[in-house]
Amino acid sequence: MVVACSVGMAVRAQAPQVIKGADERYKVDILIVAAHPDDEGFFTPYAAKAVYDLHKRVAVVFSTHGESGKNHNSRERGPAVANEREIEAREACARLNIANVWFLDGKDTPSQDLLNSLSNWGHGANLEKLTGIIRLTRPEVIFTHFPGAFIGENHGDHQATGVLVTEAFDLAADPTVFPSQVAGPSKDREVFLSNLRPWQAKKIYFGSDASNQKQFEGTGPTYSVREVSPSQNKPYWRLAIESAMAHRTQFPEEIDRLAKMSDADLEKMMNDPNDGWWSEPSTLIFGKSVVGGKPTDNVFAHIHDPIQKEYAEAAIACGSQADRGEKLPRLELGGPWKYYAEFYPKHGYCQLPVSKEAEIGIKAGSTLMVPLVFQHDAAKPVTVTLKVNTPEGWKVGEGAGPLVLPAEDSTALLVHVDTPALSANELKKAVPEEVRVTAEVEGKPAGEAKLNVLLRPSAQAQ
Ligand SMILES: [Zn+2]
């Protein structure tokens, strides 16, 4: 088309160039980030409701391929099992109409210490990858594992997944973090720059593998797993079980047993509080929200409200509460417990239902390791004496007694305690017992660290 412009010259009007936007096939309402194949099961009853009846878009990310769990179905092991479990995980999601499934590069790390997992995975590279997936999928809410230490399965990979998600939740909105992901396209080097946009997800919810699930009641929204899906005419638990039955390398006998059960028997199993896979109702543990609202609000309440500027300030305020301002010298628990004490306020988790006393479950007869940190005067070496109080029959090993520490402001220490092997009967009656380490400098008390320890028939290594 030729038009006359105001100065009388004829020019060719340029059709505007359309710049392409984000690919809507990857936008989700809920991103589930699960540690291992089958851990999506923490959230599948809700995912079934969200996909089929709330018409929400859901995608799943797995931290590992599940290569180290035993194959109960056939002879393949190690990397071959990882290849099988990737397919099983995709199938489990596909059974709930969830097509978009990604895997991080974490390696299965069987221990209770999230720090072992983060080390073995390559923390930085996986954080970058997850941040990129959040910027690609632009989730409104994220469901993941509770980053906390509890008596229970307490799997380090589960906890590490919760930590990575927390970090990525906060970092994905910051354009200076992994900037190549948000850099615009480059003509000659297109392969390097992602042209994603920064993204702030609005809320995080957790599932926990703690033995005591009662402690999470009232800490987030609840939903009914027994509710019948109006569109599928099946209860949500049933849809979730049908999804889980894709994990044949993990529990083939259970899958065969379930496949033979009548609808009535399945119903009976789900209603049995000792056998049900999910509690009724189920609680989604509230982590945090950047759009306000109460922890127990509906998952999608306030989701389109503006992001609160006070959010960042609240995180800082929460941090200052955690500043105990205790005098030096002082002994405190180290390892995961010290890490979480610093991690929660840093990421604005002011309301998490964490256990008041540090706790852990270990195998009876194994050696308990009590990680400690002694804060002291950086100017000179110090002699500290550690005394350990244990339940009767437990034996204090390495790490206790007088120790000469170097001139530094904090020194990491480790005390070993041998625990007794217990009979099956004793194990049934076992309750958490306190191990207390006290520090003395020049005969004066210099703090104490306590850990409640439950001896169990089996447990992941510490
Ligand atoms: Zn797992």
Coordinates of C-alpha atoms and ligand atoms in Angstrom, one line a residue:
M1 CA 0.0 0.0 0.0
V2 CA 1.2 3.5 -0.9
V3 CA 0.2 6.4 1.3
A4 CA 1.0 10.1 1.3
C5 CA 2.8 11.4 4.3
S6 CA 2.4 14.9 5.7
V7 CA 5.4 16.2 3.8
G8 CA 4.0 15.0 0.6
M9 CA 6.4 12.1 -0.1
A10 CA 5.1 8.7 -0.9
V11 CA 6.5 6.0 1.4
R12 CA 5.9 2.2 1.7
A13 CA 4.1 1.5 5.0
Q14 CA 5.9 -1.2 6.8
A15 CA 3.7 -4.0 8.1
P16 CA 4.7 -4.4 11.8
Q17 CA 7.0 -7.3 12.5
V18 CA 5.3 -9.7 15.0
I19 CA 7.6 -10.7 17.8
K20 CA 6.8 -14.2 19.0
G21 CA 5.7 -14.7 22.6
A22 CA 6.2 -17.7 25.0
D23 CA 5.1 -21.1 23.9
E24 CA 1.8 -21.6 25.7
R25 CA 2.1 -25.4 25.5
Y26 CA 4.5 -25.3 28.4
K27 CA 2.8 -22.8 30.7
V28 CA 1.5 -24.5 33.8
D29 CA -0.6 -23.7 36.8
I30 CA 1.1 -26.3 39.0
L31 CA 4.7 -27.5 38.7
I32 CA 5.3 -30.7 40.8
V33 CA 9.0 -31.2 41.6
A34 CA 9.5 -34.7 42.9
A35 CA 12.8 -36.3 44.0
H36 CA 12.5 -39.8 42.6
P37 CA 10.2 -41.6 40.1
D38 CA 7.1 -42.5 42.2
D39 CA 7.5 -39.5 44.5
E40 CA 5.0 -37.6 42.3
G41 CA 2.6 -39.8 44.3
F42 CA 2.8 -37.3 47.2
F43 CA 0.6 -35.1 45.0
T44 CA -1.2 -37.3 42.4
P45 CA -4.6 -37.3 44.1
Y46 CA -4.6 -33.4 44.0
A47 CA -3.0 -33.5 40.5
A48 CA -5.9 -35.7 39.3
K49 CA -8.4 -33.2 40.7
A50 CA -6.5 -30.3 39.2
V51 CA -6.2 -31.8 35.7
Y52 CA -9.6 -33.3 35.3
D53 CA -11.9 -31.1 37.3
L54 CA -10.2 -27.8 38.0
H55 CA -8.9 -27.7 34.4
K56 CA -5.4 -26.7 35.5
R57 CA -2.2 -27.4 33.6
V58 CA 0.3 -29.5 35.5
A59 CA 3.9 -30.5 34.7
V60 CA 6.3 -32.7 36.7
V61 CA 10.1 -32.5 37.2
F62 CA 12.1 -35.3 38.8
S63 CA 15.4 -34.7 40.5
T64 CA 16.9 -38.1 39.7
H65 CA 16.1 -41.1 37.5
G66 CA 15.9 -43.4 40.5
E67 CA 18.9 -45.5 39.5
S68 CA 19.9 -46.8 42.9
G69 CA 16.7 -48.2 44.2
K70 CA 16.6 -52.0 43.8
N71 CA 14.8 -53.4 40.7
H72 CA 12.1 -55.7 42.1
N73 CA 10.7 -56.6 38.8
S74 CA 13.5 -57.9 36.6
R75 CA 17.3 -58.3 36.3
E76 CA 18.4 -54.8 35.1
R77 CA 20.4 -52.7 37.6
G78 CA 22.0 -49.3 37.9
P79 CA 21.9 -47.1 34.7
A80 CA 19.6 -49.6 33.0
V81 CA 17.1 -49.2 35.9
A82 CA 17.4 -45.4 35.5
N83 CA 16.3 -45.8 31.9
E84 CA 13.3 -48.0 32.9
R85 CA 12.3 -45.7 35.7
E86 CA 12.3 -42.6 33.4
I87 CA 9.7 -44.4 31.2
E88 CA 7.7 -45.6 34.2
A89 CA 7.6 -42.0 35.6
R90 CA 6.5 -40.6 32.2
E91 CA 3.8 -43.3 32.0
A92 CA 2.6 -42.6 35.6
C93 CA 2.2 -38.9 34.6
A94 CA 0.6 -39.8 31.3
R95 CA -2.0 -41.8 33.1
L96 CA -3.1 -38.5 34.6
N97 CA -2.9 -36.6 31.3
I98 CA 0.3 -35.0 32.3
A99 CA 2.6 -34.9 29.2
N100 CA 5.3 -32.5 30.2
V101 CA 7.9 -34.2 32.3
W102 CA 11.5 -33.2 32.8
F103 CA 14.4 -34.8 34.7
L104 CA 17.2 -33.0 36.5
D105 CA 20.7 -34.6 36.6
G106 CA 20.6 -35.6 40.3
K107 CA 22.1 -38.9 41.3
D108 CA 20.3 -41.0 43.9
T109 CA 22.0 -40.4 47.2
P110 CA 20.7 -42.7 49.9
S111 CA 21.3 -40.8 53.2
Q112 CA 19.3 -38.6 55.5
D113 CA 21.5 -35.6 54.9
L114 CA 20.4 -33.2 52.2
L115 CA 24.0 -31.9 52.0
N116 CA 25.2 -35.3 50.8
S117 CA 22.6 -35.1 48.1
L118 CA 23.4 -31.6 47.0
S119 CA 27.1 -32.5 46.8
N120 CA 26.6 -35.6 44.8
W121 CA 24.1 -34.0 42.4
G122 CA 26.1 -30.9 41.6
H123 CA 24.0 -28.3 43.4
G124 CA 24.8 -25.4 41.1
A125 CA 24.2 -27.1 37.7
N126 CA 20.8 -28.5 38.9
L127 CA 19.7 -25.2 40.4
E128 CA 20.4 -23.6 37.0
K129 CA 18.5 -26.3 35.2
L130 CA 15.5 -26.1 37.5
T131 CA 15.5 -22.2 37.4
G132 CA 15.3 -22.5 33.6
I133 CA 12.4 -25.0 33.8
I134 CA 10.5 -22.5 36.1
R135 CA 11.1 -19.7 33.6
L136 CA 9.9 -21.9 30.8
T137 CA 6.8 -23.3 32.6
R138 CA 5.8 -20.2 34.5
P139 CA 4.0 -22.0 37.3
E140 CA 1.6 -20.2 39.6
V141 CA 2.2 -22.7 42.4
I142 CA 4.9 -25.3 43.0
F143 CA 4.4 -28.6 45.0
T144 CA 7.5 -30.2 46.3
H145 CA 9.1 -32.0 49.3
F146 CA 9.4 -30.4 52.7
P147 CA 13.0 -29.2 53.2
G148 CA 13.3 -30.2 56.8
A149 CA 14.8 -33.0 59.1
F150 CA 12.2 -35.3 60.7
I151 CA 11.9 -38.8 62.1
G152 CA 10.6 -40.8 59.2
E153 CA 12.0 -41.7 55.8
N154 CA 13.8 -38.3 55.9
H155 CA 15.4 -38.9 52.6
G156 CA 18.2 -36.5 51.8
D157 CA 17.1 -36.4 48.1
H158 CA 13.6 -35.4 49.1
Q159 CA 15.0 -32.6 51.3
A160 CA 17.5 -31.5 48.7
T161 CA 14.6 -31.2 46.2
G162 CA 12.8 -28.9 48.5
V163 CA 15.9 -26.8 48.9
L164 CA 16.5 -26.5 45.2
V165 CA 12.9 -25.5 44.6
T166 CA 13.0 -22.9 47.3
E167 CA 16.1 -21.4 45.8
A168 CA 14.8 -21.5 42.3
F169 CA 11.4 -20.0 43.4
D170 CA 13.3 -17.0 44.7
L171 CA 15.9 -16.8 42.0
A172 CA 13.9 -17.3 38.8
A173 CA 12.4 -13.8 39.1
D174 CA 15.8 -12.2 39.4
P175 CA 17.1 -11.3 35.9
T176 CA 20.7 -11.2 37.2
V177 CA 20.6 -14.8 38.2
F178 CA 21.6 -17.2 35.4
P179 CA 21.4 -14.2 33.0
S180 CA 22.0 -16.2 29.8
Q181 CA 18.5 -17.7 30.4
V182 CA 16.8 -14.3 30.2
A183 CA 19.1 -12.7 27.6
G184 CA 17.4 -11.9 24.3
P185 CA 18.1 -13.8 21.1
S186 CA 21.4 -13.5 19.4
K187 CA 21.7 -13.7 15.7
D188 CA 24.9 -15.6 15.4
R189 CA 25.1 -17.5 18.6
E190 CA 21.4 -18.5 19.0
V191 CA 22.3 -21.7 20.7
F192 CA 23.6 -20.0 23.8
L193 CA 20.8 -17.6 24.9
S194 CA 17.4 -18.9 26.0
N195 CA 15.2 -15.7 25.7
L196 CA 13.1 -16.7 28.6
R197 CA 11.6 -14.1 30.9
P198 CA 12.2 -13.8 34.7
W199 CA 9.3 -15.5 36.5
Q200 CA 8.0 -15.3 40.1
A201 CA 5.9 -18.3 41.1
K202 CA 3.3 -17.3 43.7
K203 CA 3.1 -20.1 46.3
I204 CA 5.0 -23.2 47.4
Y205 CA 3.4 -26.2 49.1
F206 CA 5.1 -29.3 50.5
G207 CA 4.5 -32.9 51.1
S208 CA 6.5 -34.6 53.9
D209 CA 7.8 -38.1 54.5
A210 CA 7.8 -37.6 58.3
S211 CA 6.3 -40.5 60.3
N212 CA 4.2 -38.1 62.3
Q213 CA 1.8 -36.6 59.7
K214 CA -0.5 -35.3 62.5
Q215 CA 1.9 -32.4 63.2
F216 CA 1.0 -30.9 59.7
E217 CA -2.7 -30.8 60.4
G218 CA -4.0 -27.2 59.9
T219 CA -0.7 -26.1 58.3
G220 CA -2.2 -25.7 54.8
P221 CA -5.2 -26.3 52.6
T222 CA -6.9 -29.7 52.8
Y223 CA -8.6 -31.6 50.1
S224 CA -10.5 -34.9 49.9
V225 CA -8.8 -37.8 48.3
R226 CA -12.0 -39.8 48.5
E227 CA -14.1 -37.2 46.6
V228 CA -15.3 -38.7 43.3
S229 CA -14.1 -36.9 40.2
P230 CA -17.2 -35.5 38.4
S231 CA -15.6 -36.0 35.1
Q232 CA -13.9 -39.4 35.6
N233 CA -16.5 -41.0 38.0
K234 CA -13.7 -42.3 40.2
P235 CA -12.4 -41.1 43.5
Y236 CA -9.1 -39.1 43.2
W237 CA -7.3 -41.8 45.2
R238 CA -8.3 -44.4 42.6
L239 CA -6.9 -42.2 39.8
A240 CA -3.7 -41.7 41.8
I241 CA -3.3 -45.5 42.4
E242 CA -3.8 -46.2 38.7
S243 CA -1.1 -43.7 38.0
A244 CA 1.3 -45.3 40.6
M245 CA 0.8 -48.7 39.1
A246 CA 3.2 -47.7 36.3
H247 CA 6.1 -48.1 38.7
R248 CA 6.6 -51.8 38.1
T249 CA 10.3 -51.9 39.0
Q250 CA 9.5 -50.5 42.4
F251 CA 6.6 -52.6 43.7
P252 CA 5.5 -55.3 41.2
E253 CA 3.9 -57.5 43.8
E254 CA 1.8 -54.7 45.2
I255 CA 0.8 -53.8 41.6
D256 CA -0.3 -57.3 40.9
R257 CA -2.2 -57.5 44.2
L258 CA -4.0 -54.2 43.5
A259 CA -4.8 -55.3 39.9
K260 CA -6.6 -58.3 41.3
M261 CA -8.6 -56.4 43.9
S262 CA -12.3 -55.7 43.4
D263 CA -13.6 -52.1 43.6
A264 CA -15.1 -52.9 47.0
D265 CA -11.7 -54.3 48.3
L266 CA -9.8 -51.3 47.0
E267 CA -12.4 -49.0 48.7
K268 CA -12.0 -51.0 51.9
M269 CA -8.2 -50.7 51.7
M270 CA -8.3 -46.9 51.2
N271 CA -10.7 -46.5 54.1
D272 CA -8.4 -48.5 56.5
P273 CA -6.3 -45.8 58.3
N274 CA -3.4 -48.3 58.6
D275 CA -3.3 -49.2 54.9
G276 CA -4.5 -46.1 53.1
W277 CA -1.9 -44.5 50.8
W278 CA -3.0 -41.0 51.6
S279 CA -4.7 -39.5 54.7
E280 CA -8.2 -38.3 54.4
P281 CA -8.4 -35.4 54.1
S282 CA -4.9 -34.7 52.8
T283 CA -3.0 -31.5 53.8
L284 CA -0.8 -29.6 51.4
I285 CA 1.7 -28.0 53.8
F286 CA 2.0 -24.3 53.2
G287 CA 5.5 -23.0 52.5
K288 CA 5.0 -19.4 51.5
S289 CA 3.1 -17.0 49.3
V290 CA 4.2 -13.8 47.6
V291 CA 0.6 -12.8 47.1
G292 CA -0.6 -12.8 50.7
G293 CA -3.4 -14.9 52.1
K294 CA -3.5 -17.4 54.9
P295 CA -1.7 -20.7 54.9
T296 CA -5.0 -22.6 54.9
D297 CA -6.4 -20.7 51.9
N298 CA -7.3 -22.6 48.8
V299 CA -4.3 -23.3 46.6
F300 CA -5.3 -20.8 43.9
A301 CA -6.7 -18.1 46.3
H302 CA -5.1 -14.6 45.5
I303 CA -3.1 -16.1 42.7
H304 CA -3.6 -13.2 40.4
D305 CA -3.2 -10.5 43.1
P306 CA -0.1 -8.3 42.7
I307 CA 3.1 -9.6 44.2
Q308 CA 3.6 -8.1 47.5
K309 CA 6.6 -5.8 47.9
E310 CA 6.6 -6.5 51.6
Y311 CA 7.5 -10.1 50.8
A312 CA 11.2 -9.4 50.6
E313 CA 11.0 -7.3 53.8
A314 CA 9.0 -10.1 55.6
A315 CA 11.8 -12.5 54.7
I316 CA 14.3 -10.1 56.3
A317 CA 12.2 -9.6 59.4
C318 CA 11.8 -13.3 59.8
G319 CA 15.6 -13.6 59.6
S320 CA 16.1 -11.1 62.4
Q321 CA 13.9 -13.2 64.7
A322 CA 16.2 -16.1 64.1
D323 CA 19.2 -14.1 65.2
R324 CA 19.6 -15.5 68.7
G325 CA 22.2 -13.0 69.7
E326 CA 23.7 -15.6 72.1
K327 CA 27.1 -14.9 73.7
L328 CA 30.3 -16.6 72.7
P329 CA 31.6 -19.2 73.2
R330 CA 28.7 -21.4 72.3
L331 CA 28.0 -24.9 71.1
E332 CA 25.3 -25.7 68.7
L333 CA 24.1 -28.5 66.5
G334 CA 25.7 -28.5 63.1
G335 CA 25.0 -30.4 59.9
P336 CA 21.4 -30.2 58.4
W337 CA 20.0 -28.7 61.6
K338 CA 22.3 -25.7 61.5
Y339 CA 21.8 -25.4 57.8
Y340 CA 18.0 -25.3 58.1
A341 CA 18.1 -22.8 61.0
E342 CA 19.8 -20.4 58.6
F343 CA 17.9 -21.4 55.5
Y344 CA 14.3 -20.9 56.7
P345 CA 14.6 -17.2 57.6
K346 CA 16.8 -16.5 54.5
H347 CA 13.9 -17.7 52.3
G348 CA 11.1 -16.2 54.2
Y349 CA 9.8 -19.4 55.8
C350 CA 8.6 -17.9 59.0
Q351 CA 5.7 -20.2 59.6
L352 CA 7.0 -23.7 58.7
P353 CA 5.8 -26.5 61.0
V354 CA 9.3 -27.6 62.0
S355 CA 9.9 -29.8 65.0
K356 CA 10.9 -27.7 68.1
E357 CA 13.6 -30.1 69.1
A358 CA 16.1 -31.5 66.5
E359 CA 15.2 -35.1 65.8
I360 CA 16.4 -38.1 63.8
G361 CA 15.5 -41.8 63.4
I362 CA 18.5 -44.2 62.9
K363 CA 18.9 -48.0 62.7
A364 CA 19.3 -49.5 66.2
G365 CA 22.8 -50.8 66.7
S366 CA 24.3 -48.2 64.3
T367 CA 26.6 -45.3 65.3
L368 CA 24.8 -42.0 65.8
M369 CA 26.8 -39.0 64.5
V370 CA 26.1 -35.7 66.2
P371 CA 27.5 -32.9 64.1
L372 CA 28.3 -29.8 66.1
V373 CA 29.6 -26.3 65.6
F374 CA 31.5 -24.4 68.3
Q375 CA 31.5 -20.7 68.0
H376 CA 34.3 -19.0 69.7
D377 CA 36.9 -16.2 69.8
A378 CA 38.6 -16.0 66.4
A379 CA 41.7 -14.4 68.0
K380 CA 43.1 -17.3 69.9
P381 CA 43.0 -21.1 70.1
V382 CA 40.6 -22.4 72.8
T383 CA 40.3 -25.6 74.8
V384 CA 36.8 -26.9 75.0
T385 CA 35.6 -30.0 76.8
L386 CA 32.6 -31.8 75.3
K387 CA 30.5 -34.1 77.6
V388 CA 27.9 -36.3 76.2
N389 CA 24.8 -37.5 78.1
T390 CA 23.1 -40.5 76.5
P391 CA 20.3 -42.9 77.4
E392 CA 21.5 -46.0 79.3
G393 CA 23.2 -48.6 77.2
W394 CA 24.4 -46.1 74.6
K395 CA 28.2 -45.7 74.3
V396 CA 30.0 -42.5 73.6
G397 CA 32.7 -42.9 71.0
E398 CA 35.1 -40.5 69.2
G399 CA 34.8 -36.8 69.4
A400 CA 34.1 -36.1 73.1
G401 CA 36.5 -35.0 75.8
P402 CA 38.9 -32.0 75.8
L403 CA 39.7 -30.5 72.4
V404 CA 42.1 -27.8 71.4
L405 CA 40.5 -25.7 68.7
P406 CA 42.3 -23.4 66.3
A407 CA 42.0 -19.6 66.2
E408 CA 38.9 -19.2 64.1
D409 CA 35.4 -18.0 64.8
S410 CA 33.7 -21.4 64.4
T411 CA 34.9 -25.0 64.3
A412 CA 32.9 -28.0 63.0
L413 CA 33.1 -31.0 65.3
L414 CA 31.6 -34.5 65.3
V415 CA 30.7 -36.8 68.2
H416 CA 30.0 -40.5 67.7
V417 CA 27.6 -42.5 69.9
D418 CA 27.2 -46.3 69.5
T419 CA 23.6 -47.3 69.9
P420 CA 22.4 -50.6 71.2
A421 CA 20.9 -53.3 69.0
L422 CA 17.3 -53.8 70.2
S423 CA 15.0 -56.8 70.0
A424 CA 11.8 -56.6 67.8
N425 CA 9.8 -56.1 71.0
E426 CA 12.0 -53.3 72.3
L427 CA 11.9 -51.6 68.9
K428 CA 8.1 -51.6 68.9
K429 CA 8.1 -49.7 72.2
A430 CA 11.0 -47.4 71.4
V431 CA 10.4 -43.6 71.7
P432 CA 12.8 -40.8 70.8
E433 CA 15.5 -40.3 73.5
E434 CA 17.6 -37.4 74.1
V435 CA 21.4 -37.1 73.4
R436 CA 22.8 -34.0 75.0
V437 CA 26.3 -32.6 74.4
T438 CA 27.5 -29.9 76.7
A439 CA 30.6 -27.7 76.3
E440 CA 32.8 -26.3 79.0
V441 CA 35.6 -23.8 78.6
E442 CA 37.9 -23.2 81.6
G443 CA 35.3 -25.0 83.8
K444 CA 32.4 -22.7 82.7
P445 CA 29.4 -23.8 80.7
A446 CA 29.7 -22.9 77.0
G447 CA 26.4 -24.1 75.6
E448 CA 24.7 -27.4 74.8
A449 CA 23.3 -29.2 71.8
K450 CA 20.4 -31.7 72.0
L451 CA 19.2 -34.3 69.5
N452 CA 16.2 -36.5 70.0
V453 CA 17.0 -39.9 68.6
L454 CA 14.6 -42.7 67.7
L455 CA 16.1 -46.2 67.2
R456 CA 14.3 -48.0 64.4
P457 CA 14.4 -51.5 62.8
S458 CA 15.9 -49.8 59.7
A459 CA 16.7 -46.3 58.4
Q460 CA 18.7 -44.6 55.8
A461 CA 22.3 -43.9 56.8
Q462 CA 22.8 -40.4 58.3
Ligands
ZN1 ZN 11.8 -40.8 47.0

